[in-house]
Amino acid sequence: MAVAMMLDNPDGSQELYEKLRARLQLDAPAGGTVHVAGPSPRGGWRVIEGFDSVEAASRFLKDRLVPALRKAGVSGSPPEPEFWPVHNYMVPEAHA
């Protein structure tokens, strides 16, 4: 089942986000469907990503994101993901 994942990182920033994207070599959504990032209304940085399943998202976090955070010098626990089922998402045909 498709899921959306939200990571709210109170210590995040655009600079850290760009550093991680470069380390992960992400030019497309990690989950293959949708990726949205920007300043969090709670402070810090927020990323919302679409994945095919919670398991796929969890693998990405464990195998790719956490190691990239460590290499970027971020210590402590990574942000806790929040998941919810996706009923539908839409993108303009030119972006599909």
Short mmCIF file of N, CA and C in Angstrom, two decimals:
data_model
loop_
_atom_site.label_atom_id
_atom_site.label_comp_id
_atom_site.label_asym_id
_atom_site.label_seq_id
_atom_site.Cartn_x
_atom_site.Cartn_y
_atom_site.Cartn_z
N MET A 1 0.84 -1.17 0.00
CA MET A 1 0.00 0.00 0.00
C MET A 1 0.89 1.23 0.00
N ALA A 2 0.60 2.18 -0.87
CA ALA A 2 1.36 3.43 -0.94
C ALA A 2 1.19 4.22 0.35
N VAL A 3 2.30 4.83 0.79
CA VAL A 3 2.27 5.63 2.02
C VAL A 3 2.99 6.95 1.78
N ALA A 4 2.61 7.93 2.58
CA ALA A 4 3.36 9.17 2.66
C ALA A 4 4.16 9.12 3.95
N MET A 5 5.35 9.67 3.89
CA MET A 5 6.20 9.73 5.07
C MET A 5 6.59 11.19 5.30
N MET A 6 6.45 11.64 6.52
CA MET A 6 6.87 12.99 6.87
C MET A 6 7.98 12.91 7.90
N LEU A 7 9.06 13.65 7.64
CA LEU A 7 10.14 13.81 8.60
C LEU A 7 10.20 15.28 8.96
N ASP A 8 10.02 15.58 10.22
CA ASP A 8 10.18 16.94 10.73
C ASP A 8 11.45 16.96 11.55
N ASN A 9 12.44 17.71 11.10
CA ASN A 9 13.71 17.77 11.80
C ASN A 9 13.88 19.16 12.40
N PRO A 10 13.68 19.32 13.71
CA PRO A 10 13.79 20.64 14.32
C PRO A 10 15.19 21.24 14.20
N ASP A 11 16.20 20.38 14.00
CA ASP A 11 17.58 20.85 13.84
C ASP A 11 17.98 20.94 12.37
N GLY A 12 17.05 20.65 11.46
CA GLY A 12 17.34 20.66 10.04
C GLY A 12 17.41 22.06 9.47
N SER A 13 17.95 22.14 8.26
CA SER A 13 18.08 23.41 7.56
C SER A 13 18.17 23.12 6.06
N GLN A 14 18.04 24.16 5.27
CA GLN A 14 18.19 23.99 3.83
C GLN A 14 19.62 23.55 3.52
N GLU A 15 20.59 24.07 4.23
CA GLU A 15 21.98 23.68 4.01
C GLU A 15 22.18 22.18 4.26
N LEU A 16 21.67 21.66 5.38
CA LEU A 16 21.79 20.23 5.67
C LEU A 16 21.03 19.41 4.63
N TYR A 17 19.83 19.86 4.27
CA TYR A 17 19.03 19.17 3.26
C TYR A 17 19.82 19.02 1.95
N GLU A 18 20.41 20.12 1.48
CA GLU A 18 21.16 20.08 0.22
C GLU A 18 22.39 19.18 0.34
N LYS A 19 23.04 19.21 1.49
CA LYS A 19 24.20 18.35 1.71
C LYS A 19 23.79 16.87 1.64
N LEU A 20 22.67 16.54 2.28
CA LEU A 20 22.19 15.15 2.27
C LEU A 20 21.76 14.72 0.88
N ARG A 21 21.05 15.61 0.17
CA ARG A 21 20.65 15.27 -1.21
C ARG A 21 21.86 14.96 -2.06
N ALA A 22 22.92 15.75 -1.93
CA ALA A 22 24.14 15.50 -2.70
C ALA A 22 24.78 14.17 -2.31
N ARG A 23 24.85 13.89 -1.00
CA ARG A 23 25.44 12.62 -0.54
C ARG A 23 24.63 11.42 -1.04
N LEU A 24 23.30 11.57 -1.05
CA LEU A 24 22.42 10.49 -1.48
C LEU A 24 22.26 10.43 -2.99
N GLN A 25 22.78 11.45 -3.68
CA GLN A 25 22.65 11.56 -5.14
C GLN A 25 21.19 11.47 -5.56
N LEU A 26 20.35 12.27 -4.90
CA LEU A 26 18.91 12.27 -5.18
C LEU A 26 18.55 13.40 -6.15
N ASP A 27 18.21 13.01 -7.36
CA ASP A 27 17.69 13.96 -8.35
C ASP A 27 16.23 13.66 -8.64
N ALA A 28 15.69 12.68 -7.96
CA ALA A 28 14.29 12.27 -8.10
C ALA A 28 13.83 11.80 -6.72
N PRO A 29 12.53 11.66 -6.52
CA PRO A 29 12.05 11.20 -5.21
C PRO A 29 12.65 9.84 -4.83
N ALA A 30 13.09 9.73 -3.58
CA ALA A 30 13.67 8.47 -3.11
C ALA A 30 12.66 7.34 -3.20
N GLY A 31 11.39 7.66 -2.97
CA GLY A 31 10.34 6.65 -3.04
C GLY A 31 9.76 6.48 -4.43
N GLY A 32 10.19 7.31 -5.36
CA GLY A 32 9.75 7.16 -6.74
C GLY A 32 8.48 7.89 -7.11
N THR A 33 7.75 8.47 -6.13
CA THR A 33 6.47 9.08 -6.47
C THR A 33 6.44 10.58 -6.27
N VAL A 34 6.69 11.04 -5.05
CA VAL A 34 6.60 12.47 -4.77
C VAL A 34 7.58 12.84 -3.67
N HIS A 35 8.11 14.05 -3.75
CA HIS A 35 9.06 14.55 -2.75
C HIS A 35 8.79 16.04 -2.59
N VAL A 36 8.58 16.47 -1.35
CA VAL A 36 8.34 17.88 -1.04
C VAL A 36 9.21 18.22 0.16
N ALA A 37 9.91 19.35 0.10
CA ALA A 37 10.78 19.75 1.21
C ALA A 37 10.75 21.26 1.38
N GLY A 38 10.87 21.69 2.63
CA GLY A 38 10.93 23.11 2.92
C GLY A 38 10.95 23.36 4.41
N PRO A 39 11.01 24.63 4.78
CA PRO A 39 11.02 24.97 6.21
C PRO A 39 9.75 24.45 6.88
N SER A 40 9.93 23.90 8.07
CA SER A 40 8.80 23.38 8.84
C SER A 40 8.13 24.52 9.60
N PRO A 41 6.80 24.52 9.67
CA PRO A 41 6.14 25.54 10.48
C PRO A 41 6.46 25.38 11.97
N ARG A 42 7.02 24.22 12.34
CA ARG A 42 7.42 23.96 13.73
C ARG A 42 8.86 24.41 13.99
N GLY A 43 9.54 24.88 12.96
CA GLY A 43 10.96 25.21 13.05
C GLY A 43 11.78 24.07 12.49
N GLY A 44 12.90 24.36 11.90
CA GLY A 44 13.73 23.33 11.29
C GLY A 44 13.33 23.08 9.85
N TRP A 45 13.36 21.81 9.45
CA TRP A 45 13.14 21.43 8.05
C TRP A 45 12.20 20.24 7.99
N ARG A 46 11.31 20.23 7.00
CA ARG A 46 10.33 19.16 6.83
C ARG A 46 10.48 18.56 5.43
N VAL A 47 10.40 17.22 5.38
CA VAL A 47 10.40 16.50 4.10
C VAL A 47 9.21 15.55 4.10
N ILE A 48 8.47 15.56 3.01
CA ILE A 48 7.37 14.62 2.79
C ILE A 48 7.71 13.83 1.53
N GLU A 49 7.65 12.51 1.65
CA GLU A 49 8.07 11.62 0.57
C GLU A 49 7.03 10.53 0.39
N GLY A 50 6.76 10.16 -0.84
CA GLY A 50 5.87 9.04 -1.13
C GLY A 50 6.66 7.77 -1.36
N PHE A 51 6.20 6.67 -0.79
CA PHE A 51 6.83 5.36 -0.96
C PHE A 51 5.77 4.32 -1.27
N ASP A 52 6.19 3.19 -1.82
CA ASP A 52 5.27 2.09 -2.12
C ASP A 52 4.77 1.41 -0.85
N SER A 53 5.55 1.49 0.23
CA SER A 53 5.17 0.82 1.48
C SER A 53 5.98 1.39 2.63
N VAL A 54 5.51 1.14 3.85
CA VAL A 54 6.26 1.53 5.04
C VAL A 54 7.60 0.80 5.05
N GLU A 55 7.60 -0.46 4.62
CA GLU A 55 8.83 -1.25 4.61
C GLU A 55 9.87 -0.62 3.68
N ALA A 56 9.46 -0.16 2.51
CA ALA A 56 10.38 0.48 1.57
C ALA A 56 10.94 1.77 2.16
N ALA A 57 10.08 2.54 2.80
CA ALA A 57 10.52 3.79 3.44
C ALA A 57 11.50 3.49 4.57
N SER A 58 11.19 2.48 5.37
CA SER A 58 12.05 2.11 6.49
C SER A 58 13.42 1.66 6.02
N ARG A 59 13.45 0.91 4.90
CA ARG A 59 14.74 0.48 4.32
C ARG A 59 15.56 1.69 3.89
N PHE A 60 14.90 2.65 3.23
CA PHE A 60 15.59 3.86 2.79
C PHE A 60 16.18 4.60 3.99
N LEU A 61 15.39 4.74 5.04
CA LEU A 61 15.87 5.45 6.23
C LEU A 61 17.08 4.74 6.83
N LYS A 62 16.96 3.45 7.04
CA LYS A 62 18.02 2.67 7.71
C LYS A 62 19.27 2.53 6.85
N ASP A 63 19.08 2.21 5.57
CA ASP A 63 20.21 1.88 4.71
C ASP A 63 20.87 3.09 4.05
N ARG A 64 20.11 4.18 3.88
CA ARG A 64 20.67 5.31 3.14
C ARG A 64 20.68 6.62 3.93
N LEU A 65 19.53 7.00 4.50
CA LEU A 65 19.46 8.31 5.13
C LEU A 65 20.28 8.39 6.42
N VAL A 66 20.13 7.43 7.31
CA VAL A 66 20.86 7.48 8.58
C VAL A 66 22.38 7.48 8.33
N PRO A 67 22.91 6.61 7.47
CA PRO A 67 24.35 6.69 7.19
C PRO A 67 24.77 8.05 6.61
N ALA A 68 23.93 8.63 5.76
CA ALA A 68 24.25 9.95 5.18
C ALA A 68 24.24 11.03 6.27
N LEU A 69 23.30 10.94 7.21
CA LEU A 69 23.28 11.88 8.33
C LEU A 69 24.57 11.79 9.13
N ARG A 70 25.01 10.56 9.41
CA ARG A 70 26.23 10.36 10.19
C ARG A 70 27.45 10.93 9.46
N LYS A 71 27.53 10.68 8.15
CA LYS A 71 28.65 11.20 7.36
C LYS A 71 28.63 12.73 7.28
N ALA A 72 27.44 13.32 7.42
CA ALA A 72 27.32 14.78 7.40
C ALA A 72 27.60 15.38 8.78
N GLY A 73 27.91 14.52 9.76
CA GLY A 73 28.26 15.00 11.08
C GLY A 73 27.10 15.17 12.03
N VAL A 74 25.93 14.65 11.67
CA VAL A 74 24.75 14.75 12.53
C VAL A 74 24.77 13.59 13.51
N SER A 75 24.74 13.91 14.80
CA SER A 75 24.73 12.86 15.81
C SER A 75 23.35 12.81 16.46
N GLY A 76 23.15 11.87 17.33
CA GLY A 76 21.87 11.73 17.99
C GLY A 76 20.89 10.95 17.14
N SER A 77 19.68 10.86 17.64
CA SER A 77 18.64 10.10 16.94
C SER A 77 18.15 10.84 15.72
N PRO A 78 17.93 10.11 14.62
CA PRO A 78 17.36 10.77 13.43
C PRO A 78 15.90 11.14 13.70
N PRO A 79 15.35 12.04 12.90
CA PRO A 79 13.94 12.40 13.08
C PRO A 79 13.04 11.17 12.98
N GLU A 80 12.01 11.14 13.79
CA GLU A 80 11.06 10.02 13.79
C GLU A 80 10.08 10.21 12.63
N PRO A 81 9.97 9.22 11.74
CA PRO A 81 9.05 9.37 10.61
C PRO A 81 7.59 9.22 11.04
N GLU A 82 6.74 9.92 10.35
CA GLU A 82 5.29 9.77 10.52
C GLU A 82 4.75 9.26 9.18
N PHE A 83 3.97 8.18 9.21
CA PHE A 83 3.43 7.56 8.00
C PHE A 83 1.91 7.66 7.99
N TRP A 84 1.34 7.74 6.78
CA TRP A 84 -0.10 7.60 6.61
C TRP A 84 -0.37 7.04 5.23
N PRO A 85 -1.48 6.29 5.07
CA PRO A 85 -1.79 5.69 3.77
C PRO A 85 -2.14 6.76 2.74
N VAL A 86 -1.75 6.51 1.51
CA VAL A 86 -2.06 7.42 0.42
C VAL A 86 -3.23 6.86 -0.37
N HIS A 87 -4.28 7.63 -0.47
CA HIS A 87 -5.43 7.24 -1.28
C HIS A 87 -5.19 7.65 -2.72
N ASN A 88 -4.62 8.84 -2.93
CA ASN A 88 -4.43 9.36 -4.28
C ASN A 88 -3.38 10.46 -4.24
N TYR A 89 -2.67 10.63 -5.32
CA TYR A 89 -1.84 11.81 -5.51
C TYR A 89 -1.90 12.16 -6.99
N MET A 90 -1.73 13.43 -7.28
CA MET A 90 -1.84 13.89 -8.67
C MET A 90 -0.66 14.77 -9.00
N VAL A 91 -0.15 14.62 -10.22
CA VAL A 91 0.87 15.52 -10.75
C VAL A 91 0.46 15.85 -12.17
N PRO A 92 0.80 17.03 -12.64
CA PRO A 92 0.49 17.35 -14.03
C PRO A 92 1.17 16.34 -14.96
N GLU A 93 0.56 16.04 -16.06
CA GLU A 93 1.09 15.03 -16.99
C GLU A 93 2.53 15.32 -17.39
N ALA A 94 2.88 16.57 -17.54
CA ALA A 94 4.25 16.93 -17.93
C ALA A 94 5.25 16.54 -16.86
N HIS A 95 4.81 16.38 -15.62
CA HIS A 95 5.70 16.03 -14.53
C HIS A 95 5.64 14.56 -14.17
N ALA A 96 4.80 13.81 -14.81
CA ALA A 96 4.64 12.39 -14.46
C ALA A 96 5.78 11.56 -15.01
#
